[in-house]
Amino acid sequence: EKLKKHAKDLDDLFAKHKNAFTSSVFFRNMCSETFRKVDIDNSGKVDVAEAYIAVLLFYLKMSRVVKGLTPPTVEDIRTIVHTVSAEDGDQEIDEDEFVTLVVLLFEHLVGRVLVQIAITFVLVPIIGAKCWDAYHYFYLAGTPASFLVPRPIGVNLCTTIAITILVPLILKKYERQGKKYIARSVSEQG
């Protein structure tokens, strides 16, 4: 009876936090492959330490596609394992519970990728162009130096500087908000 209730709670948690990426076959296969790699004794369950290693492996794979991902701490994983593990108190999770754990961690990934694309390809080039135009207007206009650096090169230079500074700052803030959301979601379930 408790196991059926836990399975239903797990399904509800999964359904509440899934998105296009976490619902894909690719995602499920990545979860299964990662889980099997860390389940060395083939027991079908992993403890908190193994779950953390699995999450780190998952983040390593994802960092090839999504640059700048920050993995959670072992304490974050311990809290989520406690939330998704069966109520028998063993603090071990099976593969389905691991998938739910990863869904909780990656539910904001699609939004993060869209934010990163918008910042990198829309916002920052506009800022770069405006910065170069302002610099040119206030410092170079009417001087012989204004002809030394063509506008496209100046805009690219300002855009590169803006990407280097702004993108990591904005994405770090986005990651912190995502972690707060995960913590809130886990505390509501626990």
Tab-separated table of C-alpha atoms in Angstrom:
chain	number	residue	atom	x	y	z
A	1	GLU	CA	0.000	0.000	0.000
A	2	LYS	CA	2.807	2.432	0.949
A	3	LEU	CA	4.709	1.449	-2.170
A	4	LYS	CA	1.698	2.193	-4.389
A	5	LYS	CA	1.252	5.574	-2.717
A	6	HIS	CA	4.958	6.342	-3.178
A	7	ALA	CA	4.778	5.340	-6.862
A	8	LYS	CA	1.803	7.641	-7.371
A	9	ASP	CA	3.559	10.501	-5.532
A	10	LEU	CA	6.638	9.945	-7.699
A	11	ASP	CA	4.540	9.965	-10.886
A	12	ASP	CA	2.827	13.177	-9.756
A	13	LEU	CA	6.190	14.806	-8.974
A	14	PHE	CA	7.565	13.735	-12.362
A	15	ALA	CA	4.486	15.002	-14.223
A	16	LYS	CA	4.577	18.336	-12.406
A	17	HIS	CA	8.203	19.094	-13.285
A	18	LYS	CA	8.760	17.570	-16.736
A	19	ASN	CA	9.355	19.652	-19.853
A	20	ALA	CA	10.080	18.968	-23.528
A	21	PHE	CA	13.680	17.948	-22.814
A	22	THR	CA	12.997	15.812	-19.738
A	23	SER	CA	10.132	14.048	-21.548
A	24	SER	CA	12.323	12.991	-24.475
A	25	VAL	CA	13.582	9.473	-25.201
A	26	PHE	CA	17.111	10.914	-25.392
A	27	PHE	CA	16.811	12.176	-21.804
A	28	ARG	CA	15.434	8.875	-20.513
A	29	ASN	CA	18.220	6.935	-22.262
A	30	MET	CA	20.853	9.253	-20.798
A	31	CYS	CA	19.383	8.727	-17.324
A	32	SER	CA	19.331	4.936	-17.726
A	33	GLU	CA	22.877	4.814	-19.058
A	34	THR	CA	24.180	7.052	-16.270
A	35	PHE	CA	22.324	5.082	-13.592
A	36	ARG	CA	23.735	1.767	-14.841
A	37	LYS	CA	27.275	3.171	-14.840
A	38	VAL	CA	27.156	4.049	-11.140
A	39	ASP	CA	25.162	1.005	-9.985
A	40	ILE	CA	28.325	-1.085	-9.812
A	41	ASP	CA	26.836	-3.920	-7.731
A	42	ASN	CA	23.799	-4.173	-10.075
A	43	SER	CA	21.413	-3.973	-7.124
A	44	GLY	CA	19.066	-1.657	-9.012
A	45	LYS	CA	19.527	1.015	-6.336
A	46	VAL	CA	22.095	3.722	-5.617
A	47	ASP	CA	22.828	5.543	-2.382
A	48	VAL	CA	23.364	9.294	-1.988
A	49	ALA	CA	27.077	9.144	-2.892
A	50	GLU	CA	26.413	7.091	-6.018
A	51	ALA	CA	23.487	9.338	-6.937
A	52	TYR	CA	25.778	12.355	-6.619
A	53	ILE	CA	28.357	10.709	-8.885
A	54	ALA	CA	25.592	9.912	-11.378
A	55	VAL	CA	24.386	13.520	-11.297
A	56	LEU	CA	27.954	14.755	-11.858
A	57	LEU	CA	28.277	12.395	-14.846
A	58	PHE	CA	24.968	13.670	-16.183
A	59	TYR	CA	26.085	17.286	-15.777
A	60	LEU	CA	29.378	16.458	-17.499
A	61	LYS	CA	27.483	15.059	-20.499
A	62	MET	CA	25.122	18.031	-20.578
A	63	SER	CA	27.946	20.574	-20.286
A	64	ARG	CA	29.057	19.571	-23.777
A	65	VAL	CA	25.820	21.058	-25.082
A	66	VAL	CA	24.918	23.689	-22.478
A	67	LYS	CA	27.984	25.625	-21.423
A	68	GLY	CA	28.338	26.888	-17.875
A	69	LEU	CA	26.060	24.430	-16.064
A	70	THR	CA	26.707	24.396	-12.335
A	71	PRO	CA	26.166	21.010	-10.682
A	72	PRO	CA	24.305	20.823	-7.381
A	73	THR	CA	26.043	20.146	-4.085
A	74	VAL	CA	25.994	16.761	-2.372
A	75	GLU	CA	23.621	18.290	0.191
A	76	ASP	CA	21.194	19.244	-2.580
A	77	ILE	CA	21.302	15.650	-3.847
A	78	ARG	CA	20.845	14.254	-0.329
A	79	THR	CA	17.725	16.390	0.108
A	80	ILE	CA	16.259	15.348	-3.242
A	81	VAL	CA	17.132	11.661	-2.647
A	82	HIS	CA	15.288	11.873	0.661
A	83	THR	CA	12.289	13.362	-1.160
A	84	VAL	CA	12.129	10.854	-4.026
A	85	SER	CA	13.247	7.686	-2.213
A	86	ALA	CA	10.721	5.129	-1.044
A	87	GLU	CA	9.520	5.566	2.496
A	88	ASP	CA	11.502	2.588	3.822
A	89	GLY	CA	14.222	4.923	5.137
A	90	ASP	CA	17.096	3.273	3.251
A	91	GLN	CA	18.091	6.518	1.468
A	92	GLU	CA	18.625	4.597	-1.754
A	93	ILE	CA	16.864	5.260	-5.031
A	94	ASP	CA	16.017	3.046	-7.972
A	95	GLU	CA	16.224	4.051	-11.627
A	96	ASP	CA	12.735	5.584	-11.790
A	97	GLU	CA	13.458	7.656	-8.687
A	98	PHE	CA	16.791	8.705	-10.224
A	99	VAL	CA	14.961	9.895	-13.351
A	100	THR	CA	12.649	11.967	-11.139
A	101	LEU	CA	15.699	13.400	-9.323
A	102	VAL	CA	17.270	14.444	-12.634
A	103	VAL	CA	13.946	15.868	-13.866
A	104	LEU	CA	13.854	18.069	-10.762
A	105	LEU	CA	17.385	19.262	-11.477
A	106	PHE	CA	16.894	19.867	-15.200
A	107	GLU	CA	13.345	21.157	-15.407
A	108	HIS	CA	14.613	24.714	-15.869
A	109	LEU	CA	17.212	23.714	-18.499
A	110	VAL	CA	15.054	24.557	-21.533
A	111	GLY	CA	14.394	28.011	-20.107
A	112	ARG	CA	18.092	28.466	-19.360
A	113	VAL	CA	19.065	27.538	-22.923
A	114	LEU	CA	16.494	29.973	-24.325
A	115	VAL	CA	17.761	32.724	-22.011
A	116	GLN	CA	21.358	31.992	-23.044
A	117	ILE	CA	20.434	32.134	-26.744
A	118	ALA	CA	18.457	35.359	-26.311
A	119	ILE	CA	21.263	37.029	-24.391
A	120	THR	CA	24.039	35.864	-26.703
A	121	PHE	CA	22.366	36.444	-30.056
A	122	VAL	CA	19.934	39.299	-29.410
A	123	LEU	CA	20.630	41.375	-26.310
A	124	VAL	CA	24.430	41.435	-26.321
A	125	PRO	CA	24.848	42.383	-30.018
A	126	ILE	CA	22.442	45.287	-29.496
A	127	ILE	CA	24.397	46.393	-26.427
A	128	GLY	CA	27.668	45.989	-28.343
A	129	ALA	CA	26.423	48.148	-31.239
A	130	LYS	CA	25.084	50.841	-28.902
A	131	CYS	CA	28.324	50.884	-26.880
A	132	TRP	CA	30.448	51.255	-30.007
A	133	ASP	CA	28.197	53.976	-31.390
A	134	ALA	CA	28.362	55.864	-28.068
A	135	TYR	CA	32.145	55.449	-27.868
A	136	HIS	CA	32.532	56.583	-31.459
A	137	TYR	CA	30.229	59.574	-30.980
A	138	PHE	CA	31.752	60.822	-27.717
A	139	TYR	CA	35.430	59.969	-28.176
A	140	LEU	CA	36.270	59.470	-31.822
A	141	ALA	CA	33.923	61.653	-33.839
A	142	GLY	CA	35.792	64.175	-35.918
A	143	THR	CA	39.217	62.770	-35.032
A	144	PRO	CA	41.541	60.992	-37.450
A	145	ALA	CA	41.209	57.866	-35.299
A	146	SER	CA	37.533	57.536	-36.247
A	147	PHE	CA	38.577	56.060	-39.603
A	148	LEU	CA	41.105	53.577	-38.189
A	149	VAL	CA	38.568	51.108	-36.795
A	150	PRO	CA	35.597	50.311	-39.037
A	151	ARG	CA	32.201	50.053	-37.331
A	152	PRO	CA	31.772	46.253	-37.771
A	153	ILE	CA	35.093	45.590	-36.060
A	154	GLY	CA	34.268	47.988	-33.243
A	155	VAL	CA	30.817	46.461	-32.768
A	156	ASN	CA	32.324	42.948	-32.704
A	157	LEU	CA	34.882	44.076	-30.128
A	158	CYS	CA	32.203	45.601	-27.882
A	159	THR	CA	29.949	42.564	-28.354
A	160	THR	CA	32.760	40.192	-27.374
A	161	ILE	CA	33.461	42.222	-24.248
A	162	ALA	CA	29.744	42.295	-23.390
A	163	ILE	CA	29.412	38.508	-23.923
A	164	THR	CA	32.433	37.875	-21.728
A	165	ILE	CA	31.038	39.987	-18.903
A	166	LEU	CA	27.233	39.837	-19.135
A	167	VAL	CA	26.404	36.276	-20.176
A	168	PRO	CA	28.110	34.536	-17.212
A	169	LEU	CA	26.634	37.039	-14.740
A	170	ILE	CA	23.085	36.681	-16.035
A	171	LEU	CA	23.294	32.888	-16.312
A	172	LYS	CA	24.719	32.602	-12.787
A	173	LYS	CA	21.727	34.565	-11.489
A	174	TYR	CA	19.402	32.349	-13.531
A	175	GLU	CA	21.046	29.222	-12.037
A	176	ARG	CA	20.607	30.574	-8.489
A	177	GLN	CA	16.929	31.208	-9.166
A	178	GLY	CA	16.601	27.676	-10.571
A	179	LYS	CA	18.207	26.171	-7.453
A	180	LYS	CA	15.869	28.173	-5.215
A	181	TYR	CA	12.923	26.878	-7.242
A	182	ILE	CA	14.167	23.277	-6.922
A	183	ALA	CA	14.627	23.695	-3.161
A	184	ARG	CA	11.107	25.091	-2.875
A	185	SER	CA	9.669	22.234	-4.962
A	186	VAL	CA	11.479	19.619	-2.895
A	187	SER	CA	10.406	21.169	0.406
A	188	GLU	CA	6.780	21.172	-0.787
A	189	GLN	CA	7.033	17.440	-1.558
A	190	GLY	CA	8.917	16.537	1.633
